[in-house]
GROMACS .gro file of C-alpha atoms in nm:
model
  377
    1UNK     CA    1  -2.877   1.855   3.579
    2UNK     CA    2  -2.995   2.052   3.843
    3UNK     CA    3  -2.893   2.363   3.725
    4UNK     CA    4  -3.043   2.541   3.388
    5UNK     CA    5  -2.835   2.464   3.087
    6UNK     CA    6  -2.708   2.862   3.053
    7UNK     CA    7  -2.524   2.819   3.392
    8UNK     CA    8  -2.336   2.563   3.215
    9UNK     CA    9  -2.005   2.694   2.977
   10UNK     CA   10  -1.948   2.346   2.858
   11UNK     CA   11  -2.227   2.027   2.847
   12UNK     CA   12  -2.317   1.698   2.680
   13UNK     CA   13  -2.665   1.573   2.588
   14UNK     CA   14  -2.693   1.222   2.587
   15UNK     CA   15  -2.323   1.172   2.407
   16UNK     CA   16  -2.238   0.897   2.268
   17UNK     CA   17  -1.893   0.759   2.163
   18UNK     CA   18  -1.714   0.491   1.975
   19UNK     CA   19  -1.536   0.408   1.646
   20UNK     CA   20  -1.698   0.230   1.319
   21UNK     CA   21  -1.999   0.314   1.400
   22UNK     CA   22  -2.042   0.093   1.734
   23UNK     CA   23  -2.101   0.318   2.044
   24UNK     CA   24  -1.878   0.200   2.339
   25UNK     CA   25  -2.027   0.451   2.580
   26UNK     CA   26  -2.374   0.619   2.563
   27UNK     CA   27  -2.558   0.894   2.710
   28UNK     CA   28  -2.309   1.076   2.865
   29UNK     CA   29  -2.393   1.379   3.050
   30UNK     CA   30  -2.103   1.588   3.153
   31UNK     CA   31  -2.159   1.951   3.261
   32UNK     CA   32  -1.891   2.240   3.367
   33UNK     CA   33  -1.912   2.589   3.493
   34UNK     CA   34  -1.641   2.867   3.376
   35UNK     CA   35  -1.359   2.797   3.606
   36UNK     CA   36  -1.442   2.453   3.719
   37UNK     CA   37  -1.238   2.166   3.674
   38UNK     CA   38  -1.375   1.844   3.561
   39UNK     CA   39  -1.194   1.521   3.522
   40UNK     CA   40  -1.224   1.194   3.377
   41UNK     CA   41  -1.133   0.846   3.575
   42UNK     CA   42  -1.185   0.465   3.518
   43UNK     CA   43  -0.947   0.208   3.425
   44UNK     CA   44  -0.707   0.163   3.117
   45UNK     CA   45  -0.946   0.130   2.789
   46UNK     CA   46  -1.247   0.240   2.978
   47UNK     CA   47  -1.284   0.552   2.735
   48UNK     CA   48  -1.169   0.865   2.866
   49UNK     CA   49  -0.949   0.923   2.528
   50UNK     CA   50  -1.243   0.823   2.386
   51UNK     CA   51  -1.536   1.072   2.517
   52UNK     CA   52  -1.208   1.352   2.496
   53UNK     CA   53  -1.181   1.306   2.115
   54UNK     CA   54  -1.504   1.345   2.072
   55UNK     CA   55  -1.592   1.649   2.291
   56UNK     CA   56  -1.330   1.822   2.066
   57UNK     CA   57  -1.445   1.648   1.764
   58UNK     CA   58  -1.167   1.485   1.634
   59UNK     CA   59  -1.403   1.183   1.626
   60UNK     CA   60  -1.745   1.220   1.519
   61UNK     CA   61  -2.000   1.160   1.820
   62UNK     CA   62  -2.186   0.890   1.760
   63UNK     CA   63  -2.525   1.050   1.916
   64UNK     CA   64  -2.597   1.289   2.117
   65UNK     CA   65  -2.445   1.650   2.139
   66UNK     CA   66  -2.195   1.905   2.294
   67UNK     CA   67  -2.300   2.217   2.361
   68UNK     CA   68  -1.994   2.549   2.474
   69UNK     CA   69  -2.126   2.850   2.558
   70UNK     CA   70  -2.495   2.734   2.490
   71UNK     CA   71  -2.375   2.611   2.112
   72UNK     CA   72  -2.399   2.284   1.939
   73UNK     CA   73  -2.009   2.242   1.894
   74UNK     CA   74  -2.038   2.169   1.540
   75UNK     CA   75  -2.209   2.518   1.476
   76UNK     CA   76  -1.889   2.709   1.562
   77UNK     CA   77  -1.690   2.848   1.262
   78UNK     CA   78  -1.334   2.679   1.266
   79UNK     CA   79  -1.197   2.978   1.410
   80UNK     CA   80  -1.452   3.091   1.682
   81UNK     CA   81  -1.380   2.751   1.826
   82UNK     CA   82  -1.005   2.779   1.825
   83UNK     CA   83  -1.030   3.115   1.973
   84UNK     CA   84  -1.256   2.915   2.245
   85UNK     CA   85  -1.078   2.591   2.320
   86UNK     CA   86  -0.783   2.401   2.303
   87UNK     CA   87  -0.639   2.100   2.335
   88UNK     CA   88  -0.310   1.874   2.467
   89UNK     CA   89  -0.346   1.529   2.372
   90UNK     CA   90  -0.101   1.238   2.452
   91UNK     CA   91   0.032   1.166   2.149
   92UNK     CA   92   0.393   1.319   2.043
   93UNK     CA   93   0.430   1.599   1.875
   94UNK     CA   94   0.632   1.568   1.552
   95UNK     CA   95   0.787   1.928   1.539
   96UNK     CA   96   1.142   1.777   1.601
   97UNK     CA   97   1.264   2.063   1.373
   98UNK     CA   98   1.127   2.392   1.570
   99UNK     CA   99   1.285   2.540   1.868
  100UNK     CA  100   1.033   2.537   2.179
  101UNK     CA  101   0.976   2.883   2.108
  102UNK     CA  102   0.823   2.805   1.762
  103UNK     CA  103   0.606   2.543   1.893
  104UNK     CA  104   0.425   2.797   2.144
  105UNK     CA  105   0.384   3.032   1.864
  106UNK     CA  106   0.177   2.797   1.707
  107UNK     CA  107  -0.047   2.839   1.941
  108UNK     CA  108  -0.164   3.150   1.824
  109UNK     CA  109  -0.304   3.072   1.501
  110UNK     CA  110  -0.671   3.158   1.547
  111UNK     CA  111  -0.491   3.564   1.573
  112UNK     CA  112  -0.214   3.567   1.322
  113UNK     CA  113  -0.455   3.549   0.984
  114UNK     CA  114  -0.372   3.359   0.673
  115UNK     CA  115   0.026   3.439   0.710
  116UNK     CA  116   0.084   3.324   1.057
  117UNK     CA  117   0.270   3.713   1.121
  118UNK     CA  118   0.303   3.745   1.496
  119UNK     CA  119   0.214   4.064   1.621
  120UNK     CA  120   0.371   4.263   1.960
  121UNK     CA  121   0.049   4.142   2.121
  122UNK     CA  122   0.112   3.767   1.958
  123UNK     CA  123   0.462   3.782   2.091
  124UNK     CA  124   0.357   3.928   2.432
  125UNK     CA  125   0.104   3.570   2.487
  126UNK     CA  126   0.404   3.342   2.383
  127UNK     CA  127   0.614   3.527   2.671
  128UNK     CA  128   0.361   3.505   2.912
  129UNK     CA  129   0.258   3.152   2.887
  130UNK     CA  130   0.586   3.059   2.864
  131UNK     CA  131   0.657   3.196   3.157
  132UNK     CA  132   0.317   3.082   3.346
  133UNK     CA  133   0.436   2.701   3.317
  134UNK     CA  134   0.822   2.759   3.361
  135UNK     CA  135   0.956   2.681   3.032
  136UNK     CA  136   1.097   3.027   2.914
  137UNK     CA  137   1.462   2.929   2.955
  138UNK     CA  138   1.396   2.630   2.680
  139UNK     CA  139   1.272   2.910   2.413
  140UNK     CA  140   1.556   2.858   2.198
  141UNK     CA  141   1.592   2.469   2.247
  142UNK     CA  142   1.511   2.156   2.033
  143UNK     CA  143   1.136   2.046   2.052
  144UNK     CA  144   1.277   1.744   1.977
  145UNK     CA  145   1.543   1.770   2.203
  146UNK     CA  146   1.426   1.805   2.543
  147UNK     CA  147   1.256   1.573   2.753
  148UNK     CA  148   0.881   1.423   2.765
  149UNK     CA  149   0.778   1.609   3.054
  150UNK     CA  150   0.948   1.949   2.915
  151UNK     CA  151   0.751   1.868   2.624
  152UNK     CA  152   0.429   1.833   2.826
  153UNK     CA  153   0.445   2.161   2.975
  154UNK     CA  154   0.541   2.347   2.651
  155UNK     CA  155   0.217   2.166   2.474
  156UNK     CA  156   0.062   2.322   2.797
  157UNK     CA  157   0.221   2.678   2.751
  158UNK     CA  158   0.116   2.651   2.316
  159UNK     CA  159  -0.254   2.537   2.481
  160UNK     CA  160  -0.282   2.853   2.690
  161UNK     CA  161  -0.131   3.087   2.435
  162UNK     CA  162  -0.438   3.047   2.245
  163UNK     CA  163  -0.636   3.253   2.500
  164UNK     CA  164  -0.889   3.004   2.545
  165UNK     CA  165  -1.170   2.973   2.776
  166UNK     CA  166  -1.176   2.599   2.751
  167UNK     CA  167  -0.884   2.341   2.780
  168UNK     CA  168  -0.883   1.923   2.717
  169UNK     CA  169  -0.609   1.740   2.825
  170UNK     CA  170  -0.554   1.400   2.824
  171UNK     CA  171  -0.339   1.288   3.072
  172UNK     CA  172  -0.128   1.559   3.092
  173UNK     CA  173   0.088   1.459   3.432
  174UNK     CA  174   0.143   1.100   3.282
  175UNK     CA  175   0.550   1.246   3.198
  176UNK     CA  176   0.555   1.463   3.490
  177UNK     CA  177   0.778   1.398   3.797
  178UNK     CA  178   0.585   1.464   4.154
  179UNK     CA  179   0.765   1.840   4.163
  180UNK     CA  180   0.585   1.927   3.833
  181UNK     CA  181   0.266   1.747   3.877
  182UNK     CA  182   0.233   1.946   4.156
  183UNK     CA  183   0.304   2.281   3.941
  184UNK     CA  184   0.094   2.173   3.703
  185UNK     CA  185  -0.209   2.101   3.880
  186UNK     CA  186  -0.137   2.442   4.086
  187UNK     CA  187  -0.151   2.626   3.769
  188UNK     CA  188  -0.448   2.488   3.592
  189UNK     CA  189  -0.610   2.563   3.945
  190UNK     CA  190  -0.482   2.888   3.951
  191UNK     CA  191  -0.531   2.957   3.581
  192UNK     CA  192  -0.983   2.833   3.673
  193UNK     CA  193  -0.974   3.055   3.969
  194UNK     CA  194  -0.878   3.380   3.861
  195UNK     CA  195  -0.926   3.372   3.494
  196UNK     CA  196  -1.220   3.143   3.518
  197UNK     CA  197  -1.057   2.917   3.253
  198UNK     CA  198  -1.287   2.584   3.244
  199UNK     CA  199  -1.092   2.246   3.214
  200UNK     CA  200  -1.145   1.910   3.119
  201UNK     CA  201  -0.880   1.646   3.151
  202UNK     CA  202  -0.837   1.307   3.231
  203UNK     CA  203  -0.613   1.157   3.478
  204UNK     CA  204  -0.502   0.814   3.663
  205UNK     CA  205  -0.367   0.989   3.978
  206UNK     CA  206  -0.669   0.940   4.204
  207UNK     CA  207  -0.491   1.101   4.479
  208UNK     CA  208  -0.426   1.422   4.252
  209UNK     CA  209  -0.778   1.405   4.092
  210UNK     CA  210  -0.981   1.450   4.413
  211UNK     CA  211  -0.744   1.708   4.532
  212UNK     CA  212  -0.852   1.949   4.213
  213UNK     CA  213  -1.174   1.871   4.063
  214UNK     CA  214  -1.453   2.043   4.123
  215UNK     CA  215  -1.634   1.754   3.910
  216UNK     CA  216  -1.572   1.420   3.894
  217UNK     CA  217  -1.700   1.176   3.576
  218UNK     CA  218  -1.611   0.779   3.675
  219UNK     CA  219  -1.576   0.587   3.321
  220UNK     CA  220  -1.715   0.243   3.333
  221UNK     CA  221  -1.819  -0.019   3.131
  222UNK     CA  222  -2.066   0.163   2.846
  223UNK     CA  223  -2.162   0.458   3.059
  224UNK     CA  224  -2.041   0.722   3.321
  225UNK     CA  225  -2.101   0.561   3.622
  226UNK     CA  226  -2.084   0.844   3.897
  227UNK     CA  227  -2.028   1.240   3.815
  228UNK     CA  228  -2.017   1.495   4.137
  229UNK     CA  229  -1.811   1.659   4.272
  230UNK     CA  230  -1.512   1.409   4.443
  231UNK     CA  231  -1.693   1.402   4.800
  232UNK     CA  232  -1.992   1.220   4.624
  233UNK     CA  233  -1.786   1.026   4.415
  234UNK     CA  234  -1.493   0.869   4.624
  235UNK     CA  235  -1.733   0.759   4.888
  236UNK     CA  236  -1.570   0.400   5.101
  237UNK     CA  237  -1.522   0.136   4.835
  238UNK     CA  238  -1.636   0.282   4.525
  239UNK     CA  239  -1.263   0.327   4.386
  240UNK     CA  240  -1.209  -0.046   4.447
  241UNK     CA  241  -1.541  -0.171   4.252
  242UNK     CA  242  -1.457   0.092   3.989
  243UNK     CA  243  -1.127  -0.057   3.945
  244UNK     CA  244  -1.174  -0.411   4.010
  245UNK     CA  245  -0.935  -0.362   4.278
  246UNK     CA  246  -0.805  -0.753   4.407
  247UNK     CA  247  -0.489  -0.737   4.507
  248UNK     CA  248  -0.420  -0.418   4.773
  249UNK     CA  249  -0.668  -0.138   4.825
  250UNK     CA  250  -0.785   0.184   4.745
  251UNK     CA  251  -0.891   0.413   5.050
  252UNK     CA  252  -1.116   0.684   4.961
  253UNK     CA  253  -1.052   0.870   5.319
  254UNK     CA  254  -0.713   0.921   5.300
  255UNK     CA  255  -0.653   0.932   4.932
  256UNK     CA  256  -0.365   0.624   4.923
  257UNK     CA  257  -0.380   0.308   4.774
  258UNK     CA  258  -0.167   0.009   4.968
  259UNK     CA  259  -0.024  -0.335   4.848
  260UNK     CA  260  -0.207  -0.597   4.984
  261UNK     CA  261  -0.158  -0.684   5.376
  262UNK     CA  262   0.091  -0.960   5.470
  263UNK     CA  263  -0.132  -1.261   5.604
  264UNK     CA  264  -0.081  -1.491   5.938
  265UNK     CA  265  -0.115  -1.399   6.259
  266UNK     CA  266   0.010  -1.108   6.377
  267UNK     CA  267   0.426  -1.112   6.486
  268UNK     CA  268   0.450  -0.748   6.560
  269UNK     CA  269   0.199  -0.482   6.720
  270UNK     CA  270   0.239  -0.146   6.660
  271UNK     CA  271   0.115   0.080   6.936
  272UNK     CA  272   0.090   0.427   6.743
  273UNK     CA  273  -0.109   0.735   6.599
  274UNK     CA  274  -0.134   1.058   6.483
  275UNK     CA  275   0.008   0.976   6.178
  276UNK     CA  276   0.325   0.793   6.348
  277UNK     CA  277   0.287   0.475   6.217
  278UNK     CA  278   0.222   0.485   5.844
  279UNK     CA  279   0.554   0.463   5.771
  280UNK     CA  280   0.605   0.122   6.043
  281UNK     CA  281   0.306  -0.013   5.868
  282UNK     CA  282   0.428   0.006   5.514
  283UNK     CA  283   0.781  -0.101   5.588
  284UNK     CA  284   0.626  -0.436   5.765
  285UNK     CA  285   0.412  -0.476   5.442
  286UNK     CA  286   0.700  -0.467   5.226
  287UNK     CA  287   0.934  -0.713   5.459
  288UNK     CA  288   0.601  -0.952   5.455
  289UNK     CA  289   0.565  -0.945   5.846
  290UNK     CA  290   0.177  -0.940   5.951
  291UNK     CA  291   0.108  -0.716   6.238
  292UNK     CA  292  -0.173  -0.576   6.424
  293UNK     CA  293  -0.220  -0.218   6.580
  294UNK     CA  294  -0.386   0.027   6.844
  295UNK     CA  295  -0.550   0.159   6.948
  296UNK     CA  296  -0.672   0.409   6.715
  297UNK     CA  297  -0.930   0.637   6.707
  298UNK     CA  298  -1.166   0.618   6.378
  299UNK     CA  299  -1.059   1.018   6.253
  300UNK     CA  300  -0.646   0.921   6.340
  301UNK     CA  301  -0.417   0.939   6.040
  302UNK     CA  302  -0.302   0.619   6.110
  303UNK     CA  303  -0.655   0.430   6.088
  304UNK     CA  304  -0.692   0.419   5.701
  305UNK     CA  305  -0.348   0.276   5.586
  306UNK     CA  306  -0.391   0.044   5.906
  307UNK     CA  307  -0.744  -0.109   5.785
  308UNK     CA  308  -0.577  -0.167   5.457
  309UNK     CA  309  -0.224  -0.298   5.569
  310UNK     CA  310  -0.272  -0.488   5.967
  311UNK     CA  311  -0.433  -0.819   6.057
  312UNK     CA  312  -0.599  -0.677   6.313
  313UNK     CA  313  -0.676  -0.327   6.392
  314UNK     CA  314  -0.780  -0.248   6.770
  315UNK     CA  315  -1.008   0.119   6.743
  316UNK     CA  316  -1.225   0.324   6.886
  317UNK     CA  317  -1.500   0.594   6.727
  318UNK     CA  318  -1.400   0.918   6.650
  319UNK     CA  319  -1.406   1.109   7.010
  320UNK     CA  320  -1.487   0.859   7.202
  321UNK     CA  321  -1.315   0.747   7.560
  322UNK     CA  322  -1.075   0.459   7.509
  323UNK     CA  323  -1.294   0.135   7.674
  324UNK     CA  324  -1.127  -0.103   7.922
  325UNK     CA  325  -1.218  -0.369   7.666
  326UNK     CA  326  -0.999  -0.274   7.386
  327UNK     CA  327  -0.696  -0.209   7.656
  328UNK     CA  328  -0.779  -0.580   7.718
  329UNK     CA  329  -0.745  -0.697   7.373
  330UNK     CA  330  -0.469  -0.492   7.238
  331UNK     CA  331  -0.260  -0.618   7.541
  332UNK     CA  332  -0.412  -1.005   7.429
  333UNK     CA  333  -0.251  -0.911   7.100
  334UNK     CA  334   0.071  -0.832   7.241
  335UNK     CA  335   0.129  -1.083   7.425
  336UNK     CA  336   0.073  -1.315   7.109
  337UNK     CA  337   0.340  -1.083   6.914
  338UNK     CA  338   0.721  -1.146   6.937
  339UNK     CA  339   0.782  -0.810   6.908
  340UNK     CA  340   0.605  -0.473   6.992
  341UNK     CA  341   0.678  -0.090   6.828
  342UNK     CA  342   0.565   0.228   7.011
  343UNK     CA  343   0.563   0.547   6.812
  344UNK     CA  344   0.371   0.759   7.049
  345UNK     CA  345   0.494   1.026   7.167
  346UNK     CA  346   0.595   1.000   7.574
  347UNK     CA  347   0.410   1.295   7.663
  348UNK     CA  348   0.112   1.295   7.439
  349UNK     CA  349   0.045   0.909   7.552
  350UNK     CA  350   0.061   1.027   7.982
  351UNK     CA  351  -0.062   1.348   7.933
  352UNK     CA  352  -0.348   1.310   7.749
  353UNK     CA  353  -0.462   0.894   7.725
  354UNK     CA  354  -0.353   0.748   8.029
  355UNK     CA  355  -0.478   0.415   7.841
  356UNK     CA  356  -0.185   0.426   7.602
  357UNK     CA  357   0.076   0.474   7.849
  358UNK     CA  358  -0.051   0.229   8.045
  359UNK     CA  359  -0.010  -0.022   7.727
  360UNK     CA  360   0.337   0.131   7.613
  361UNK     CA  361   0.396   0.015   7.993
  362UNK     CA  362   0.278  -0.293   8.005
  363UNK     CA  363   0.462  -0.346   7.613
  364UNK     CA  364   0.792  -0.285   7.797
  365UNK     CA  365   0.766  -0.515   8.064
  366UNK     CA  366   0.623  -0.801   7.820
  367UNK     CA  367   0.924  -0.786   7.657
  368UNK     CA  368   1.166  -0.777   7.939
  369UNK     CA  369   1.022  -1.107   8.040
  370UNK     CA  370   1.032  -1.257   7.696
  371UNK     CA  371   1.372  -1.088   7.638
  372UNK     CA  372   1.287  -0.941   7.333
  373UNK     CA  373   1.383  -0.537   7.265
  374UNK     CA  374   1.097  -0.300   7.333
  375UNK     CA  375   1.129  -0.075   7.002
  376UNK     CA  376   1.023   0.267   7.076
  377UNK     CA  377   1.077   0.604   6.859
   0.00000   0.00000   0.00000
């Protein structure tokens, strides 16, 4: 760590995990600020439920320690730590009998004493977190009732009505649709920013998990193979080597994993950019039809889902003047194609890269001779 320890609300020293006594992963070093988020990647059985279980000891480390608030976890009184942190796991709920309501509640048993009585301020939390994750007009509803993803975020709203300064979730988008991943992820954002709530949650959408970590930990094999933050850790081809990635891609630039390219020579060039052709690309991938495409600058939208879906891809670097010797090969390409798609824009191609006018021109006339259709947007 670079940092001292007491900058640290939340840390590991030399962790490690497993069950029966066998350590699957060892010396882990994790380490969060208050409202930072940190999450946990790697593929299916790498050990992120693993290393979560034990930071909230419901398994017993098998080494190491982990220290909140600059104490050894296992020093906290029962209900210091409740008070502290809390937790949404995976696993279902069995409270098929309480109204959603009821199941919040529940959240506030470090406050209620031995009876569980909610007071006016016990009541006022269940409102409030309720209404934080958009779940106050289930209050009265089945827990067993409602869907997964309702369930998800009224685990989430019992989580936060505990007050805590420290939340673990384990995968807690997996039942969410894109609307209320979204939401979700907006919230525990919002919820680290201004009440400098720290979180720690695993996740398999990469896309999602670069967008809102602060830290990143990469599970793999017997040890944490990369923790940063996600601009050291999804650096070109680490996702795919993390992964074992064979069939399709993962690219770190633009966040997207593709299916893997149609092969063969190209049948269809796609003169495009600014973003214009990601959609062309993707629906050639998925009709099998190889294709090549230019000519795109390095920084374009396009250049990323092109590396990873064309045959060929006919560029230039970032800012750069477009050379007479890639006009030459992306109109050696066309000619070779037996059909050719132009999503520039008109103006933006004459107005501002004479080059790409001059091969939307040249794309027209190729196929008048052939007497093929010149596909333009």
């Amino acid at each position: 760590m670079n940092a001292a320890k007491e900058d640290f609300y939340f840390y590991t020293e030399g962790l490690a995990v497993g069950y029966h006594k066998t350590p699957l992963i060892k010396g882990i070093a994790l380490s969060l600020k208050r409202g930072e988020i940190l999450t946990l990647i790697g593929p299916n059985g790498a050990g992120k439920t693993t290393i979560l279980r034990s930071i909230i000891r419901q398994l017993e480390p098998l080494g190491g320690a982990v220290f909140l608030d600059g104490k050894e976890l296992g020093r906290w009184a029962v209900g210091e730590l409740a008070a502290r942190m809390s937790v949404v796991l995976t696993e279902r709920v069995r409270e098929e009998q309480m109204t959603c309501r009821e199941v919040v509640e529940t959240g506030r048993y470090p406050y209620t004493g031995r009876f569980g009585k909610l007071s006016k301020t016990d009541r006022l939390a269940v409102r409030e977190a309720m209404e934080l994750v958009h779940v106050e007009e289930l209050a009265g509803e089945s827990f067993g009732r409602i869907s997964d993803g309702q369930r998800q975020r009224v685990m989430l709203a019992r989580a936060l009505c505990q007050e805590p300064d420290l939340i673990v979730l384990d995968e807690p988008t997996s039942y969410l649709d894109i609307r209320h991943k979204l939401e979700f992820l907006s919230l525990l954002q919002k919820l680290a920013r201004q009440r400098r709530l720290s979180v720690v949650l695993s996740m398999h959408e990469l896309d999602l998990a670069e967008r809102v970590s602060d830290k990143v930990a990469c599970i793999r094999g017997d040890r944490v193979d990369r923790f940063g933050s996600p601009e050291e850790v999804f650096t070109p081809g680490y996702i795919n080597r993390l992964y074992q990635i064979s069939a399709g891609s993962y690219r770190e630039q633009a966040a997207t994993a593709e299916l893997p390219p149609a092969k063969g020579r190209p049948q269809v060039f796609v003169l495009s950019g600014a973003g214009s052709g990601i959609p062309i690309y993707r629906r050639l991938q998925r009709q099998g039809i190889p294709f090549a495409t230019g000519i795109l600058w390095e920084n374009d939208q396009d250049y990323p889902v092109a590396q990873a879906l064309a045959s060929e891809v006919v560029g230039e670097k970032a800012f750069c003047r477009i050379r007479r010797e890639s006009v030459g090969r992306a109109k050696e390409l066309m000619d070779g194609c037996r059909e050719i798609i132009c999503t520039l824009d008109p103006g933006m191609a004459n107005d501002f890269y004479p080059e790409l006018a001059e091969l939307a021109e040249y794309g027209r006339q190729l196929q008048s001779r052939l007497g093929l259709s010149f596909l333009a947007r």
